[in-house]
Amino acid sequence: KDADVEGKQLQKTPSVSKDSHKLHLKKPARTARPASETSGGVENDGDQQNGNDSAGHKQFKAEKRKRKDEKEKPMNKKKKVEEVEKKKAEPDIWFDDVDPDDIEAALGPEAADIVRKRSGMLKSSAEVTEKVLVKEHGFEGLTRAVAMDCEMVGVGCDGEDSILARVSIVNHFGKCIYDKYIKPTEKVTDYRTAVSGIRPADIENGEAIKTVQKEVAQILEGRILVGHAIHNDLKILLLDHPKKMIRDTQKYKPFRQRVKSARPALRVLCKEILNVKVQQGEHSSVQDAQATMRLYTLVKKQWEAELKAARAGQFQKSPRKPKTPKNQSKLIQISR
């Protein structure tokens, strides 16, 4: 028994010593750490030995991507919810043959804008109006046809009489080629700012009336003059222009027939024909001149053709009556 026990002890001793040696070599594996830490430590040790930190970098990137996705998910949900709410918030307006201005008065500007957008109508803003009246890359010099408009202020008792305050001329493409304020020759009693847009500071250091008359006369010489009730502008400037060279949009018959008025206002013609609003509040002589020119260019071919035909009819010679021969007249006298 003793021999057997001693033999068993001798067999166990070398195994224990071997295990202890192995355990001594793998010391980090025996430490009580979480699995993640042990694996990370082993990988780091290996990476440090190789001179790379690729595993740790990949893990960091994966965690960063995960956090980013978690943040974006609620943001995307919020956007979708906002879009749905926005669609629901937009009112469904389907009125037929209703003026957007009336809708704006009743329901507000947002509803009117929706109707204008759906019907393809232009919004009456300054930018849109300018785009309609002025050619963007048009010639900026003098052209064969020019449009003119003037603004007046009141003088005398209660400002009943008028004197010239501003002259504006635009070319065929709506580009302003002349725009000057005139220094008053009398005391101004009514600036009519609500309509004319003229203020004391505008005309205080204005140009002399004689200089303006001379310059305007030079521009108009030999050119077609377009205007709205242009006789009033020529009268205030003390200038004359050949009748055959004047194109007055107030007197053009097709325009009058369209708006059913003998003397249509410029703002009515612009709204009905050009689908833009002018003269909203204070007037601008530049914009009024641009509006009259645009009306003219819109029907230029038809207008000029009508004038040409009318002039041709006036200058047609009446057929000549055949003369009776002299001998025949003598015979008639004798028979009598």
PDB file of C-alpha atoms in Angstrom, residues 147-277:
ATOM      1  CA  ALA A 147     -42.565 105.686 -74.561  1.00  0.00           C
ATOM      2  CA  MET A 148     -42.903 108.717 -72.309  1.00  0.00           C
ATOM      3  CA  ASP A 149     -44.737 109.539 -69.098  1.00  0.00           C
ATOM      4  CA  CYS A 150     -44.742 112.602 -66.851  1.00  0.00           C
ATOM      5  CA  GLU A 151     -45.616 113.329 -63.223  1.00  0.00           C
ATOM      6  CA  MET A 152     -47.092 116.659 -62.124  1.00  0.00           C
ATOM      7  CA  VAL A 153     -47.450 118.588 -58.857  1.00  0.00           C
ATOM      8  CA  GLY A 154     -50.060 121.179 -57.878  1.00  0.00           C
ATOM      9  CA  VAL A 155     -49.527 124.931 -57.732  1.00  0.00           C
ATOM     10  CA  GLY A 156     -51.780 127.919 -57.131  1.00  0.00           C
ATOM     11  CA  CYS A 157     -54.830 127.993 -54.927  1.00  0.00           C
ATOM     12  CA  ASP A 158     -55.518 124.535 -53.471  1.00  0.00           C
ATOM     13  CA  GLY A 159     -53.013 123.048 -55.918  1.00  0.00           C
ATOM     14  CA  GLU A 160     -55.524 122.937 -58.756  1.00  0.00           C
ATOM     15  CA  ASP A 161     -53.050 123.954 -61.484  1.00  0.00           C
ATOM     16  CA  SER A 162     -50.297 121.583 -62.547  1.00  0.00           C
ATOM     17  CA  ILE A 163     -46.626 121.986 -63.371  1.00  0.00           C
ATOM     18  CA  LEU A 164     -44.099 119.412 -64.554  1.00  0.00           C
ATOM     19  CA  ALA A 165     -42.159 117.542 -61.847  1.00  0.00           C
ATOM     20  CA  ARG A 166     -40.690 114.460 -63.564  1.00  0.00           C
ATOM     21  CA  VAL A 167     -40.166 113.119 -67.091  1.00  0.00           C
ATOM     22  CA  SER A 168     -39.320 109.502 -67.892  1.00  0.00           C
ATOM     23  CA  ILE A 169     -38.638 107.924 -71.300  1.00  0.00           C
ATOM     24  CA  VAL A 170     -38.055 104.232 -72.054  1.00  0.00           C
ATOM     25  CA  ASN A 171     -36.994 102.508 -75.260  1.00  0.00           C
ATOM     26  CA  HIS A 172     -38.655  99.709 -77.246  1.00  0.00           C
ATOM     27  CA  PHE A 173     -37.477  97.072 -74.728  1.00  0.00           C
ATOM     28  CA  GLY A 174     -38.639  98.974 -71.616  1.00  0.00           C
ATOM     29  CA  LYS A 175     -35.133 100.142 -70.675  1.00  0.00           C
ATOM     30  CA  CYS A 176     -35.108 103.608 -69.114  1.00  0.00           C
ATOM     31  CA  ILE A 177     -33.110 106.029 -71.272  1.00  0.00           C
ATOM     32  CA  TYR A 178     -34.175 109.319 -69.666  1.00  0.00           C
ATOM     33  CA  ASP A 179     -35.454 110.138 -66.180  1.00  0.00           C
ATOM     34  CA  LYS A 180     -35.198 113.619 -64.668  1.00  0.00           C
ATOM     35  CA  TYR A 181     -36.860 115.692 -61.965  1.00  0.00           C
ATOM     36  CA  ILE A 182     -37.693 119.326 -62.790  1.00  0.00           C
ATOM     37  CA  LYS A 183     -37.102 122.243 -60.459  1.00  0.00           C
ATOM     38  CA  PRO A 184     -40.430 124.038 -59.877  1.00  0.00           C
ATOM     39  CA  THR A 185     -40.843 127.536 -61.315  1.00  0.00           C
ATOM     40  CA  GLU A 186     -43.689 128.307 -58.872  1.00  0.00           C
ATOM     41  CA  LYS A 187     -44.443 127.559 -55.240  1.00  0.00           C
ATOM     42  CA  VAL A 188     -45.773 124.017 -54.938  1.00  0.00           C
ATOM     43  CA  THR A 189     -48.973 123.885 -52.885  1.00  0.00           C
ATOM     44  CA  ASP A 190     -49.759 120.194 -53.384  1.00  0.00           C
ATOM     45  CA  TYR A 191     -47.077 117.581 -54.108  1.00  0.00           C
ATOM     46  CA  ARG A 192     -49.763 114.918 -54.690  1.00  0.00           C
ATOM     47  CA  THR A 193     -47.324 112.368 -53.258  1.00  0.00           C
ATOM     48  CA  ALA A 194     -49.971 109.671 -52.828  1.00  0.00           C
ATOM     49  CA  VAL A 195     -50.398 109.609 -56.611  1.00  0.00           C
ATOM     50  CA  SER A 196     -47.329 111.293 -58.126  1.00  0.00           C
ATOM     51  CA  GLY A 197     -44.741 109.869 -55.736  1.00  0.00           C
ATOM     52  CA  ILE A 198     -43.038 113.277 -55.738  1.00  0.00           C
ATOM     53  CA  ARG A 199     -41.528 114.682 -52.514  1.00  0.00           C
ATOM     54  CA  PRO A 200     -39.975 118.114 -51.827  1.00  0.00           C
ATOM     55  CA  ALA A 201     -36.447 116.646 -51.770  1.00  0.00           C
ATOM     56  CA  ASP A 202     -36.918 115.160 -55.263  1.00  0.00           C
ATOM     57  CA  ILE A 203     -37.497 118.430 -57.098  1.00  0.00           C
ATOM     58  CA  GLU A 204     -35.615 120.815 -54.815  1.00  0.00           C
ATOM     59  CA  ASN A 205     -32.411 120.404 -56.830  1.00  0.00           C
ATOM     60  CA  GLY A 206     -34.042 119.351 -60.086  1.00  0.00           C
ATOM     61  CA  GLU A 207     -33.155 120.284 -63.658  1.00  0.00           C
ATOM     62  CA  ALA A 208     -34.327 123.531 -65.282  1.00  0.00           C
ATOM     63  CA  ILE A 209     -37.515 123.170 -67.302  1.00  0.00           C
ATOM     64  CA  LYS A 210     -35.956 124.663 -70.468  1.00  0.00           C
ATOM     65  CA  THR A 211     -33.090 122.171 -70.400  1.00  0.00           C
ATOM     66  CA  VAL A 212     -35.507 119.257 -70.024  1.00  0.00           C
ATOM     67  CA  GLN A 213     -37.721 120.537 -72.863  1.00  0.00           C
ATOM     68  CA  LYS A 214     -34.719 120.754 -75.181  1.00  0.00           C
ATOM     69  CA  GLU A 215     -33.409 117.300 -74.291  1.00  0.00           C
ATOM     70  CA  VAL A 216     -36.812 115.625 -74.625  1.00  0.00           C
ATOM     71  CA  ALA A 217     -37.458 117.321 -77.990  1.00  0.00           C
ATOM     72  CA  GLN A 218     -34.144 115.949 -79.304  1.00  0.00           C
ATOM     73  CA  ILE A 219     -35.029 112.409 -78.184  1.00  0.00           C
ATOM     74  CA  LEU A 220     -38.529 112.504 -79.721  1.00  0.00           C
ATOM     75  CA  GLU A 221     -37.484 113.947 -83.069  1.00  0.00           C
ATOM     76  CA  GLY A 222     -38.264 111.511 -85.887  1.00  0.00           C
ATOM     77  CA  ARG A 223     -39.382 108.742 -83.516  1.00  0.00           C
ATOM     78  CA  ILE A 224     -42.666 107.006 -82.755  1.00  0.00           C
ATOM     79  CA  LEU A 225     -43.969 108.301 -79.424  1.00  0.00           C
ATOM     80  CA  VAL A 226     -45.960 105.851 -77.293  1.00  0.00           C
ATOM     81  CA  GLY A 227     -47.960 106.958 -74.252  1.00  0.00           C
ATOM     82  CA  HIS A 228     -51.222 106.810 -72.376  1.00  0.00           C
ATOM     83  CA  ALA A 229     -53.237 110.011 -72.855  1.00  0.00           C
ATOM     84  CA  ILE A 230     -49.981 111.371 -74.250  1.00  0.00           C
ATOM     85  CA  HIS A 231     -51.526 114.717 -75.215  1.00  0.00           C
ATOM     86  CA  ASN A 232     -51.446 115.680 -71.508  1.00  0.00           C
ATOM     87  CA  ASP A 233     -47.710 114.977 -71.283  1.00  0.00           C
ATOM     88  CA  LEU A 234     -46.945 116.962 -74.439  1.00  0.00           C
ATOM     89  CA  LYS A 235     -49.100 119.841 -73.222  1.00  0.00           C
ATOM     90  CA  ILE A 236     -47.293 120.112 -69.847  1.00  0.00           C
ATOM     91  CA  LEU A 237     -43.926 119.977 -71.659  1.00  0.00           C
ATOM     92  CA  LEU A 238     -45.069 122.671 -74.127  1.00  0.00           C
ATOM     93  CA  LEU A 239     -43.999 120.393 -76.991  1.00  0.00           C
ATOM     94  CA  ASP A 240     -45.646 119.210 -80.196  1.00  0.00           C
ATOM     95  CA  HIS A 241     -45.256 115.924 -82.090  1.00  0.00           C
ATOM     96  CA  PRO A 242     -46.619 114.808 -85.486  1.00  0.00           C
ATOM     97  CA  LYS A 243     -49.929 113.001 -85.097  1.00  0.00           C
ATOM     98  CA  LYS A 244     -48.917 110.187 -87.456  1.00  0.00           C
ATOM     99  CA  MET A 245     -45.964 109.416 -85.127  1.00  0.00           C
ATOM    100  CA  ILE A 246     -48.082 109.098 -81.933  1.00  0.00           C
ATOM    101  CA  ARG A 247     -49.416 105.793 -80.532  1.00  0.00           C
ATOM    102  CA  ASP A 248     -51.837 106.449 -77.676  1.00  0.00           C
ATOM    103  CA  THR A 249     -52.860 103.288 -75.767  1.00  0.00           C
ATOM    104  CA  GLN A 250     -55.908 105.069 -74.349  1.00  0.00           C
ATOM    105  CA  LYS A 251     -57.280 105.739 -77.828  1.00  0.00           C
ATOM    106  CA  TYR A 252     -56.497 102.371 -79.452  1.00  0.00           C
ATOM    107  CA  LYS A 253     -59.896 100.955 -80.413  1.00  0.00           C
ATOM    108  CA  PRO A 254     -59.257  97.201 -79.742  1.00  0.00           C
ATOM    109  CA  PHE A 255     -58.088  98.053 -76.198  1.00  0.00           C
ATOM    110  CA  ARG A 256     -61.199 100.130 -75.538  1.00  0.00           C
ATOM    111  CA  GLN A 257     -63.440  97.360 -76.848  1.00  0.00           C
ATOM    112  CA  ARG A 258     -61.745  94.732 -74.712  1.00  0.00           C
ATOM    113  CA  VAL A 259     -62.218  96.607 -71.418  1.00  0.00           C
ATOM    114  CA  LYS A 260     -65.512  98.193 -72.544  1.00  0.00           C
ATOM    115  CA  SER A 261     -64.485 101.754 -71.776  1.00  0.00           C
ATOM    116  CA  ALA A 262     -64.178 104.884 -73.915  1.00  0.00           C
ATOM    117  CA  ARG A 263     -61.171 106.116 -71.911  1.00  0.00           C
ATOM    118  CA  PRO A 264     -59.650 103.119 -70.099  1.00  0.00           C
ATOM    119  CA  ALA A 265     -57.167 103.688 -67.271  1.00  0.00           C
ATOM    120  CA  LEU A 266     -53.649 102.330 -67.681  1.00  0.00           C
ATOM    121  CA  ARG A 267     -53.948 100.069 -64.615  1.00  0.00           C
ATOM    122  CA  VAL A 268     -57.136  98.528 -66.084  1.00  0.00           C
ATOM    123  CA  LEU A 269     -55.433  97.768 -69.399  1.00  0.00           C
ATOM    124  CA  CYS A 270     -52.400  96.266 -67.652  1.00  0.00           C
ATOM    125  CA  LYS A 271     -54.518  94.059 -65.434  1.00  0.00           C
ATOM    126  CA  GLU A 272     -56.768  92.885 -68.256  1.00  0.00           C
ATOM    127  CA  ILE A 273     -54.208  92.503 -71.067  1.00  0.00           C
ATOM    128  CA  LEU A 274     -50.797  92.040 -69.381  1.00  0.00           C
ATOM    129  CA  ASN A 275     -52.075  90.373 -66.182  1.00  0.00           C
ATOM    130  CA  VAL A 276     -49.926  92.655 -63.981  1.00  0.00           C
ATOM    131  CA  LYS A 277     -50.715  95.417 -61.526  1.00  0.00           C
TER     132      LYS A 277
END
